[in-house]
Tab-separated table of C-alpha atoms in Angstrom:
chain	number	residue	atom	x	y	z
A	1	MET	CA	-28.203	186.115	113.876
A	2	LYS	CA	-25.292	186.797	111.365
A	3	GLN	CA	-23.532	183.676	110.143
A	4	SER	CA	-19.784	183.474	110.812
A	5	TYR	CA	-17.472	183.247	107.845
A	6	ALA	CA	-15.697	180.175	109.346
A	7	PHE	CA	-19.190	178.464	109.514
A	8	LEU	CA	-20.002	179.182	106.075
A	9	ILE	CA	-16.671	177.895	104.534
A	10	ALA	CA	-17.040	174.685	106.835
A	11	LEU	CA	-20.430	174.193	105.309
A	12	LEU	CA	-19.196	174.672	101.721
A	13	VAL	CA	-16.458	172.238	102.314
A	14	ALA	CA	-18.582	169.752	104.006
A	15	ALA	CA	-21.406	169.802	101.618
A	16	PRO	CA	-21.196	167.294	98.643
A	17	VAL	CA	-22.151	168.654	95.170
A	18	CYS	CA	-24.138	165.563	94.276
A	19	GLY	CA	-24.491	163.941	97.663
A	20	VAL	CA	-26.125	160.691	99.027
A	21	ASP	CA	-28.757	161.576	101.718
A	22	PHE	CA	-28.051	159.392	104.713
A	23	GLN	CA	-31.525	159.679	106.241
A	24	LYS	CA	-33.403	159.143	102.904
A	25	GLU	CA	-31.218	156.837	101.161
A	26	ILE	CA	-28.655	154.924	103.374
A	27	LEU	CA	-30.698	154.457	106.493
A	28	PRO	CA	-33.752	152.638	104.828
A	29	ILE	CA	-31.287	150.119	103.483
A	30	PHE	CA	-29.995	149.336	106.913
A	31	GLU	CA	-33.619	149.346	108.326
A	32	SER	CA	-34.697	146.798	105.689
A	33	HIS	CA	-31.920	144.463	105.941
A	34	CYS	CA	-29.787	145.154	109.070
A	35	VAL	CA	-31.666	146.181	112.070
A	36	LYS	CA	-32.958	142.755	112.946
A	37	CYS	CA	-29.561	142.176	114.436
A	38	HIS	CA	-28.141	145.665	114.970
A	39	ASN	CA	-30.617	147.688	116.996
A	40	ALA	CA	-30.846	149.261	120.419
A	41	ASP	CA	-31.926	146.025	122.086
A	42	LYS	CA	-29.835	143.638	120.075
A	43	ALA	CA	-26.630	145.377	119.058
A	44	MET	CA	-24.415	142.378	117.666
A	45	GLY	CA	-20.882	143.462	117.515
A	46	LYS	CA	-21.825	146.468	119.633
A	47	LEU	CA	-23.036	147.989	116.383
A	48	LYS	CA	-26.325	149.756	116.104
A	49	LEU	CA	-27.659	150.595	112.579
A	50	ASP	CA	-30.993	152.011	113.565
A	51	SER	CA	-29.741	155.648	113.730
A	52	ALA	CA	-26.934	158.015	112.929
A	53	ALA	CA	-26.087	158.138	116.739
A	54	GLY	CA	-25.827	154.270	116.764
A	55	ILE	CA	-23.262	154.094	114.005
A	56	GLU	CA	-21.284	157.169	115.278
A	57	GLU	CA	-21.091	155.601	118.758
A	58	LYS	CA	-19.414	152.379	117.086
A	59	TRP	CA	-17.248	154.480	114.817
A	60	ALA	CA	-15.790	156.463	117.750
A	61	ALA	CA	-14.732	153.080	119.297
A	62	ASP	CA	-13.690	151.428	116.056
A	63	ALA	CA	-12.061	153.712	113.430
A	64	HIS	CA	-12.080	150.751	110.862
A	65	LEU	CA	-15.834	150.766	110.822
A	66	LEU	CA	-15.801	153.574	108.298
A	67	THR	CA	-12.825	155.107	106.551
A	68	LYS	CA	-13.808	158.385	104.828
A	69	GLY	CA	-13.358	158.114	101.154
A	70	GLU	CA	-12.410	154.573	101.139
A	71	PRO	CA	-15.215	152.047	101.003
A	72	ASP	CA	-12.705	149.084	100.488
A	73	GLN	CA	-11.073	150.019	103.888
A	74	SER	CA	-14.412	150.357	105.768
A	75	GLU	CA	-15.424	147.226	107.538
A	76	LEU	CA	-19.156	148.135	107.226
A	77	TYR	CA	-18.627	147.934	103.484
A	78	GLU	CA	-16.247	144.987	103.414
A	79	ARG	CA	-18.736	142.592	105.172
A	80	LEU	CA	-21.315	143.443	102.478
A	81	VAL	CA	-19.104	142.239	99.570
A	82	LEU	CA	-17.698	139.178	101.052
A	83	PRO	CA	-18.420	135.855	99.235
A	84	LYS	CA	-21.884	134.346	99.961
A	85	ASP	CA	-20.213	131.298	101.882
A	86	ASP	CA	-17.987	133.609	104.084
A	87	LYS	CA	-19.221	133.530	107.632
A	88	LYS	CA	-18.431	137.234	108.166
A	89	ARG	CA	-20.575	138.312	105.090
A	90	MET	CA	-23.482	140.590	106.024
A	91	PRO	CA	-26.353	140.497	106.428
A	92	LYS	CA	-25.837	137.359	108.428
A	93	GLY	CA	-27.986	134.538	107.319
A	94	ALA	CA	-30.010	136.394	104.912
A	95	ASP	CA	-29.838	137.333	101.169
A	96	PRO	CA	-26.959	139.687	99.973
A	97	LEU	CA	-27.950	143.319	99.398
A	98	ASP	CA	-28.732	144.188	95.672
A	99	GLN	CA	-25.800	145.687	93.752
A	100	ASP	CA	-27.571	149.210	93.804
A	101	SER	CA	-27.636	149.351	97.565
A	102	ILE	CA	-23.991	148.283	97.779
A	103	ASP	CA	-23.186	150.854	95.334
A	104	LEU	CA	-25.052	153.542	97.144
A	105	ILE	CA	-23.464	152.549	100.438
A	106	ALA	CA	-19.861	152.875	98.505
A	107	ALA	CA	-20.777	156.279	97.162
A	108	TRP	CA	-21.873	157.390	100.737
A	109	ILE	CA	-18.631	156.386	102.221
A	110	LYS	CA	-16.640	157.808	99.303
A	111	GLU	CA	-18.208	161.184	100.262
A	112	GLY	CA	-17.009	160.924	103.837
A	113	ALA	CA	-19.957	158.996	105.262
A	114	PRO	CA	-21.970	162.172	106.239
A	115	PHE	CA	-24.905	161.671	108.397
A	116	THR	CA	-26.618	164.928	107.515
A	117	ALA	CA	-28.868	165.644	104.468
A	118	ALA	CA	-27.003	165.919	101.220
A	119	VAL	CA	-26.940	169.619	101.435
A	120	ALA	CA	-28.116	171.626	104.501
A	121	PRO	CA	-29.433	175.046	104.483
A	122	ALA	CA	-27.731	177.718	106.458
A	123	ALA	CA	-28.604	177.375	110.232
A	124	ASP	CA	-30.388	180.797	110.514
A	125	GLN	CA	-32.205	180.494	107.192
A	126	PRO	CA	-35.464	178.777	106.609
A	127	ALA	CA	-35.133	175.531	104.559
A	128	ALA	CA	-35.857	176.178	100.828
A	129	ASP	CA	-39.416	175.203	99.696
A	130	THR	CA	-39.403	171.688	98.080
A	131	PRO	CA	-41.874	170.473	95.605
A	132	ALA	CA	-45.080	169.038	97.133
A	133	GLU	CA	-44.453	165.659	95.577
A	134	VAL	CA	-41.085	165.104	97.431
A	135	ALA	CA	-41.532	167.022	100.547
A	136	ALA	CA	-41.579	165.204	103.759
A	137	PRO	CA	-45.030	164.058	104.657
A	138	PRO	CA	-46.649	165.515	107.827
A	139	GLU	CA	-46.273	163.371	110.888
A	140	GLN	CA	-48.631	160.610	110.721
A	141	PRO	CA	-49.561	158.109	113.562
A	142	ALA	CA	-47.572	154.998	112.988
A	143	LEU	CA	-49.716	151.961	111.874
A	144	GLU	CA	-50.396	149.746	114.747
A	145	PRO	CA	-48.559	146.419	114.329
A	146	LEU	CA	-50.791	143.580	113.691
A	147	PRO	CA	-50.517	140.465	116.089
A	148	LEU	CA	-48.733	137.594	114.460
A	149	PRO	CA	-51.099	135.107	113.033
A	150	GLU	CA	-51.431	131.848	114.677
A	151	VAL	CA	-50.993	128.952	112.219
A	152	PRO	CA	-50.231	125.325	112.457
A	153	ALA	CA	-46.926	123.935	111.602
A	154	ALA	CA	-46.352	123.521	107.728
A	155	PRO	CA	-46.202	119.857	106.653
A	156	GLN	CA	-42.681	118.616	106.711
A	157	GLU	CA	-42.922	117.116	103.301
A	158	ALA	CA	-44.018	120.482	101.889
A	159	ILE	CA	-41.024	122.096	103.480
A	160	ASP	CA	-38.755	119.211	102.029
A	161	GLN	CA	-40.205	119.594	98.541
A	162	LEU	CA	-39.201	123.523	98.688
A	163	ILE	CA	-35.715	122.778	99.969
A	164	LYS	CA	-35.403	120.302	97.046
A	165	SER	CA	-36.392	122.947	94.656
A	166	GLY	CA	-33.695	125.144	95.889
A	167	ALA	CA	-35.304	127.302	98.472
A	168	LYS	CA	-34.010	128.164	101.866
A	169	VAL	CA	-36.740	127.908	104.575
A	170	MET	CA	-36.238	129.203	107.963
A	171	ASN	CA	-38.573	129.856	110.957
A	172	LEU	CA	-39.368	133.654	111.285
A	173	TYR	CA	-38.022	132.959	114.892
A	174	SER	CA	-37.248	130.208	117.233
A	175	GLY	CA	-40.314	128.192	117.864
A	176	SER	CA	-42.499	129.965	115.580
A	177	ASN	CA	-44.440	128.229	112.709
A	178	LEU	CA	-44.325	131.276	110.377
A	179	LEU	CA	-41.733	130.979	107.664
A	180	GLU	CA	-39.228	133.241	105.680
A	181	VAL	CA	-38.684	131.359	102.226
A	182	THR	CA	-35.940	132.555	99.862
A	183	PHE	CA	-34.803	131.329	96.452
A	184	VAL	CA	-31.667	133.643	96.155
A	185	VAL	CA	-29.344	130.685	96.635
A	186	ALA	CA	-31.428	128.293	94.268
A	187	PRO	CA	-29.321	126.910	91.304
A	188	GLN	CA	-32.188	127.623	89.103
A	189	PRO	CA	-34.664	130.578	89.036
A	190	PRO	CA	-38.174	129.685	90.385
A	191	THR	CA	-40.723	128.811	87.743
A	192	ASP	CA	-44.418	127.745	87.733
A	193	GLU	CA	-43.759	124.414	89.292
A	194	THR	CA	-41.719	126.081	91.945
A	195	MET	CA	-44.387	128.555	92.788
A	196	LYS	CA	-47.014	125.694	93.119
A	197	LEU	CA	-45.048	124.293	95.991
A	198	LEU	CA	-45.792	127.648	97.856
A	199	ALA	CA	-49.471	126.603	98.137
A	200	SER	CA	-48.774	123.710	100.492
A	201	VAL	CA	-47.100	126.282	103.008
A	202	ALA	CA	-49.311	129.331	102.068
A	203	PRO	CA	-50.559	130.199	105.579
A	204	GLN	CA	-47.073	130.014	107.037
A	205	VAL	CA	-45.172	132.270	104.651
A	206	MET	CA	-44.498	135.789	106.069
A	207	MET	CA	-41.495	136.642	104.064
A	208	LEU	CA	-40.843	135.564	100.580
A	209	ASN	CA	-37.895	136.390	98.148
A	210	LEU	CA	-38.525	135.394	94.612
A	211	LYS	CA	-35.601	137.094	93.221
A	212	ASN	CA	-35.069	136.206	89.351
A	213	ALA	CA	-38.114	134.132	89.260
A	214	GLN	CA	-39.269	133.232	85.737
A	215	ALA	CA	-42.800	132.422	86.238
A	216	THR	CA	-45.945	133.035	83.850
A	217	GLY	CA	-49.307	134.393	84.897
A	218	ALA	CA	-50.228	131.025	86.289
A	219	GLY	CA	-47.187	130.815	88.563
A	220	TRP	CA	-47.741	134.362	89.813
A	221	SER	CA	-51.341	133.598	90.566
A	222	GLU	CA	-50.095	131.326	93.606
A	223	LEU	CA	-49.272	134.627	95.444
A	224	ALA	CA	-53.027	135.333	96.189
A	225	LYS	CA	-52.924	132.206	98.334
A	226	LEU	CA	-50.210	133.708	100.651
A	227	THR	CA	-52.644	135.581	102.900
A	228	ASN	CA	-50.241	136.171	105.665
A	229	LEU	CA	-47.460	137.537	103.520
A	230	THR	CA	-45.636	140.624	104.960
A	231	ALA	CA	-42.724	141.184	102.807
A	232	LEU	CA	-42.259	140.142	99.148
A	233	ASN	CA	-39.079	140.593	96.814
A	234	VAL	CA	-39.523	139.903	93.260
A	235	GLN	CA	-36.425	141.648	92.126
A	236	ASN	CA	-35.283	141.021	88.490
A	237	SER	CA	-37.997	138.687	87.850
A	238	SER	CA	-40.666	138.288	85.068
A	239	PHE	CA	-43.274	139.915	87.589
A	240	SER	CA	-45.596	142.193	85.511
A	241	ASP	CA	-48.496	144.621	85.783
A	242	ALA	CA	-50.876	141.602	85.450
A	243	ALA	CA	-49.033	139.645	88.202
A	244	ALA	CA	-49.734	142.563	90.595
A	245	LYS	CA	-53.434	141.832	90.549
A	246	ASN	CA	-52.572	138.681	92.587
A	247	LEU	CA	-51.592	140.897	95.485
A	248	GLU	CA	-54.741	142.741	95.964
A	249	GLY	CA	-56.122	140.492	98.846
A	250	LEU	CA	-52.816	140.476	100.812
A	251	GLU	CA	-54.003	142.698	103.695
A	252	ARG	CA	-50.724	142.103	105.716
A	253	LEU	CA	-48.270	143.037	102.870
A	254	GLU	CA	-45.909	145.955	104.138
A	255	SER	CA	-42.943	145.700	101.800
A	256	LEU	CA	-42.917	145.101	98.158
A	257	ASN	CA	-39.594	145.063	96.029
A	258	LEU	CA	-40.199	145.238	92.356
A	259	TYR	CA	-36.520	146.468	91.564
A	260	GLY	CA	-35.547	145.521	87.911
A	261	THR	CA	-39.054	144.161	86.921
A	262	GLY	CA	-40.839	145.319	83.705
A	263	VAL	CA	-43.626	146.975	85.583
A	264	THR	CA	-45.196	150.222	84.455
A	265	ASP	CA	-47.488	152.795	85.937
A	266	ALA	CA	-50.358	150.388	85.617
A	267	VAL	CA	-48.859	148.323	88.454
A	268	LEU	CA	-49.788	150.950	90.981
A	269	GLU	CA	-53.463	150.404	90.531
A	270	PRO	CA	-53.896	147.035	92.207
A	271	LEU	CA	-51.458	148.108	94.856
A	272	LYS	CA	-54.033	150.920	96.157
A	273	SER	CA	-55.912	148.103	98.099
A	274	LEU	CA	-52.744	147.479	100.110
A	275	GLN	CA	-53.666	149.425	103.162
A	276	ARG	CA	-50.558	148.432	105.111
A	277	LEU	CA	-48.034	148.832	102.349
A	278	GLN	CA	-45.163	151.066	103.823
A	279	LYS	CA	-42.098	150.356	101.486
A	280	LEU	CA	-42.377	150.143	97.756
A	281	TYR	CA	-39.073	149.786	95.880
A	282	LEU	CA	-39.341	150.715	92.007
A	283	TRP	CA	-35.761	151.073	91.127
A	284	LYS	CA	-34.904	150.372	87.417
A	285	THR	CA	-38.729	149.834	86.548
A	286	HIS	CA	-40.812	151.655	84.027
A	287	VAL	CA	-42.860	153.470	86.634
A	288	THR	CA	-42.619	157.182	86.161
A	289	TYR	CA	-41.848	159.741	88.828
A	290	ASP	CA	-45.269	161.493	88.520
A	291	ALA	CA	-47.124	158.329	88.971
A	292	ALA	CA	-45.120	157.190	91.878
A	293	ALA	CA	-45.449	160.617	93.516
A	294	ALA	CA	-49.133	160.652	92.997
A	295	PHE	CA	-49.507	157.259	94.495
A	296	GLY	CA	-47.453	158.238	97.536
A	297	LYS	CA	-49.851	161.112	97.994
A	298	GLU	CA	-52.722	158.782	98.407
A	299	LYS	CA	-50.716	156.785	100.934
A	300	PRO	CA	-49.103	159.016	103.589
A	301	ASP	CA	-47.564	156.060	105.332
A	302	LEU	CA	-45.712	154.852	102.196
A	303	GLU	CA	-42.094	155.286	101.545
A	304	TRP	CA	-41.542	154.888	97.751
A	305	ASN	CA	-38.139	154.718	96.178
A	306	LEU	CA	-37.408	155.012	92.417
A	307	GLY	CA	-33.569	154.955	93.221
A	308	TRP	CA	-31.137	157.712	93.985
A	309	ASP	CA	-29.828	157.692	90.406
A	310	HIS	CA	-33.329	157.921	88.716
A	311	PRO	CA	-33.062	161.116	86.303
A	312	VAL	CA	-35.795	162.866	87.810
A	313	VAL	CA	-34.803	162.163	91.501
A	314	ALA	CA	-31.155	163.208	90.671
A	315	ARG	CA	-32.406	166.446	88.830
A	316	LYS	CA	-34.457	167.576	91.743
A	317	ARG	CA	-31.708	166.834	94.147
A	318	LEU	CA	-29.431	168.845	92.006
A	319	GLU	CA	-32.023	171.719	91.658
A	320	GLU	CA	-32.274	171.861	95.520
A	321	GLN	CA	-28.583	171.862	95.873
A	322	LYS	CA	-28.218	174.584	93.296
A	323	GLN	CA	-30.575	176.641	95.400
A	324	ASP	CA	-28.830	176.070	98.461
A	325	PHE	CA	-25.383	176.698	96.990
A	326	ALA	CA	-26.675	179.993	95.336
A	327	GLU	CA	-27.915	181.165	98.889
A	328	LEU	CA	-24.566	180.180	100.431
A	329	LEU	CA	-22.882	182.166	97.644
A	330	LYS	CA	-24.851	185.363	98.578
A	331	GLN	CA	-23.949	184.816	102.286
A	332	THR	CA	-20.250	184.423	101.725
A	333	GLU	CA	-20.005	187.284	99.298
A	334	ALA	CA	-21.806	189.536	101.836
A	335	GLU	CA	-19.405	188.238	104.486
A	336	ALA	CA	-16.371	188.689	102.257
A	337	ASN	CA	-17.506	192.324	101.597
A	338	ARG	CA	-17.913	193.103	105.285
A	339	LEU	CA	-14.454	191.501	106.050
A	340	LYS	CA	-13.043	193.724	103.489
A	341	THR	CA	-14.445	196.841	105.011
A	342	ASP	CA	-13.159	195.634	108.351
A	343	LEU	CA	-9.885	194.887	106.950
A	344	GLN	CA	-9.506	198.564	105.618
A	345	VAL	CA	-10.682	199.852	108.849
A	346	ALA	CA	-8.224	197.799	110.734
A	347	GLU	CA	-5.357	198.655	108.463
A	348	GLU	CA	-6.047	202.419	108.888
A	349	ALA	CA	-6.304	201.919	112.641
A	350	HIS	CA	-3.001	199.989	112.479
A	351	LYS	CA	-1.437	202.906	110.485
A	352	THR	CA	-2.761	205.392	113.088
A	353	ALA	CA	-1.713	203.410	116.113
A	354	GLN	CA	1.947	203.143	114.697
A	355	GLU	CA	2.082	206.938	114.149
A	356	ARG	CA	0.849	207.690	117.480
A	357	LEU	CA	3.132	205.246	118.960
A	358	LYS	CA	6.145	206.853	117.370
A	359	GLU	CA	4.880	210.283	118.733
A	360	VAL	CA	4.812	208.914	122.217
A	361	GLU	CA	8.019	207.197	121.908
A	362	ASP	CA	9.583	210.532	120.728
A	363	SER	CA	8.138	212.566	123.587
A	364	LEU	CA	9.310	209.990	126.067
A	365	SER	CA	12.849	210.071	124.551
A	366	LYS	CA	12.898	213.780	124.893
A	367	LEU	CA	11.566	213.636	128.507
A	368	SER	CA	14.341	211.133	129.324
A	369	ASP	CA	17.123	213.425	127.811
A	370	GLU	CA	16.237	216.658	129.742
A	371	PRO	CA	17.253	215.282	133.369
A	372	ALA	CA	20.558	214.091	131.940
A	373	ALA	CA	21.321	217.531	130.473
A	374	GLU	CA	20.509	219.120	133.742
A	375	GLN	CA	22.915	216.700	135.639
A	376	GLU	CA	25.598	217.725	133.368
A	377	LYS	CA	25.288	221.396	133.899
A	378	SER	CA	25.237	220.820	137.840
A	379	ALA	CA	28.436	218.677	137.520
A	380	THR	CA	30.206	221.434	135.549
A	381	LYS	CA	29.162	224.333	137.677
A	382	PRO	CA	32.066	225.941	139.836
A	383	GLU	CA	31.961	225.818	143.648
């Protein structure tokens, strides 16, 4: 099927030159931080952030949700950058998004908040082959969720000690003995002493945020005791390659955020034992693209992320876009040449039609004049 010229122009206008990919870069942020309250079953504020369709539905009813090109005039973005103590700040009751995630959402809105891929191939053209290391993995059966562990309530004294150290301790859900512990609002970064406090609530901790923690090897070794840990965030902390060895026995660990740490490719070796690891954030670390890609091949269920602005990631994205735009250029040139030919034919047809119209009008004029001349002769004929 031949592409229409209007479609190709629309595609060129809509496609960003160095775009943010909603499915690969924005949706994972929402999935990690927002869908707990904004999903198909629990759409707080009538907003669902678990799919493009859910966002578009709310956007259609509330134009202020997203203002194309204007993050500061988009409520979705405004709620993310409110002061921590503002009741309207999102995510509600949770840690603020890291700055890179906020900047990425802002960049997406500046580009018009498109829900498509950064650059889409023409509709009747096969998608360009992508490198094996970044190609979408084949459909894999999703890991069956493990039943929540049954644990006794944590000692209240231990919880009080954690709170005194600056931690925020919350039940995973109402009536649960499982805990979510975060030190994001702590006045001082967690230290070895702080980490030791976790040992007394080790069975209960399922989600742990140690952002900015400044622990030594001894402190990080306490992580090995958190056998029910599902999500761990050590963003911008002293977490190291050696510290990662303490994670080897955490069979439930699904999400690990190493953003801004000094880890290298060596950190991946101890992580190979984590059979349920599904999300690995490596932004602003020393892990190389090739090592991360190879690790991802070994774990088809894993979503690894070096950040949209990582030099190799950005280069590959631009190379793909270059190929897509080159193909678009060929199509538009072919369409332009066809239209030029059509225009020439149309102009010739127009000229011929004008000439024939003049001939017909002249012939009609002569036929109209003849009866009048005959009538005049009849009127002057003597009786």
